[in-house]
Short mmCIF file of C-alpha atoms in Angstrom, two decimals:
data_model
loop_
_atom_site.label_atom_id
_atom_site.label_comp_id
_atom_site.label_asym_id
_atom_site.label_seq_id
_atom_site.Cartn_x
_atom_site.Cartn_y
_atom_site.Cartn_z
CA MET A 77 105.80 72.45 5.84
CA ASN A 78 107.35 73.88 2.68
CA GLN A 79 105.59 77.12 1.60
CA SER A 80 104.82 75.67 -1.84
CA GLN A 81 103.48 72.44 -0.36
CA LEU A 82 99.76 72.38 0.40
CA LEU A 83 99.75 69.23 2.54
CA THR A 84 101.66 68.53 5.72
CA GLU A 85 103.76 65.37 6.00
CA GLU A 86 101.10 63.93 8.33
CA GLN A 87 98.35 64.55 5.75
CA ILE A 88 100.43 62.92 3.02
CA GLN A 89 101.08 59.91 5.24
CA LEU A 90 97.37 59.55 6.06
CA ILE A 91 96.13 59.72 2.46
CA THR A 92 98.80 57.40 1.05
CA GLN A 93 98.44 54.60 3.59
CA SER A 94 96.52 51.45 2.73
CA THR A 95 92.97 51.18 4.00
CA PRO A 96 92.96 48.98 7.12
CA THR A 97 91.43 45.59 6.38
CA GLU A 98 88.70 46.04 9.00
CA TYR A 99 87.17 48.77 6.80
CA VAL A 100 87.21 46.74 3.57
CA GLU A 101 83.92 45.00 2.74
CA PHE A 102 83.16 42.56 -0.07
CA ARG A 103 80.12 41.94 -2.24
CA PRO A 104 79.40 39.43 -4.98
CA GLY A 105 80.28 40.48 -8.52
CA ARG A 106 79.60 39.09 -11.95
CA GLY A 107 80.87 35.64 -12.83
CA GLY A 108 81.39 34.59 -9.23
CA THR A 109 83.89 37.35 -8.50
CA SER A 110 84.15 39.21 -5.22
CA LEU A 111 84.31 43.02 -5.29
CA ALA A 112 86.02 44.98 -2.51
CA TYR A 113 84.73 48.36 -1.36
CA VAL A 114 85.04 50.76 1.57
CA LYS A 115 81.90 51.99 3.32
CA ILE A 116 81.24 55.70 2.99
CA ASN A 117 81.40 56.41 6.74
CA HIS A 118 85.10 55.43 6.86
CA THR A 119 85.82 57.53 3.77
CA ILE A 120 84.11 60.58 5.29
CA GLN A 121 85.95 60.14 8.59
CA MET A 122 89.30 59.98 6.77
CA LEU A 123 88.57 63.03 4.61
CA ASN A 124 87.54 64.99 7.71
CA ARG A 125 90.69 63.86 9.53
CA VAL A 126 92.99 64.80 6.65
CA PHE A 127 91.32 67.97 5.32
CA GLY A 128 89.19 69.20 8.20
CA PHE A 129 85.69 69.98 7.02
CA ASP A 130 86.61 72.07 3.97
CA TRP A 131 86.05 69.46 1.27
CA SER A 132 83.16 68.27 -0.88
CA VAL A 133 82.34 65.59 -3.44
CA GLU A 134 80.41 65.89 -6.69
CA HIS A 135 79.11 63.02 -8.83
CA ASP A 136 78.46 63.41 -12.53
CA PRO A 137 75.72 61.34 -14.22
CA PRO A 138 76.67 57.67 -14.52
CA ILE A 139 78.04 56.29 -17.77
CA ILE A 140 76.51 52.95 -18.72
CA LEU A 141 78.60 50.68 -20.92
CA GLU A 142 75.93 48.65 -22.65
CA ALA A 143 78.24 45.95 -24.00
CA SER A 144 79.51 44.94 -20.56
CA GLY A 145 76.70 46.26 -18.36
CA GLU A 146 79.23 48.26 -16.35
CA VAL A 147 78.20 51.51 -14.71
CA ILE A 148 80.91 54.13 -14.27
CA VAL A 149 80.35 57.06 -11.95
CA PRO A 150 82.66 60.08 -12.44
CA THR A 151 83.40 61.52 -8.99
CA LYS A 152 85.20 64.76 -8.15
CA LEU A 153 86.82 65.48 -4.77
CA ILE A 154 87.17 69.21 -4.07
CA VAL A 155 89.46 70.42 -1.26
CA ARG A 156 90.00 74.03 -0.22
CA PHE A 157 93.28 75.14 1.39
CA PRO A 158 94.10 78.45 3.03
CA CYS A 159 97.10 80.13 1.43
CA GLU A 160 98.61 83.57 1.01
CA GLY A 161 95.98 85.86 -0.46
CA GLY A 162 92.98 83.64 0.28
CA MET A 163 92.00 80.08 -0.52
CA ARG A 164 93.25 77.59 -3.08
CA THR A 165 90.97 74.88 -4.48
CA VAL A 166 92.31 71.53 -5.63
CA THR A 167 90.15 68.97 -7.44
CA LYS A 168 90.73 65.31 -8.25
CA VAL A 169 88.47 63.32 -10.60
CA GLN A 170 88.22 59.53 -10.51
CA TYR A 171 85.93 57.03 -12.20
CA GLY A 172 84.50 54.09 -10.32
#
């Protein structure tokens, strides 16, 4: 692993691969659509596999779009990596 690179090649491969179809579920959506999602237990298992147990997730209050009825939940993934001089924290925010 390159000294400036936080993730190993194996970690990069794991987090960039497509979710296997056996873990993708579907539920009915508005207007007869079908919405795909991944159950939380698979997500937790993957995060543990990739980052060990030094990660956490925070959810901000939901944003409700009254015109469309959509609910958006800001979610932040926080991962801590050991590095020279201590730990480095990396965060990624997504909206879903």
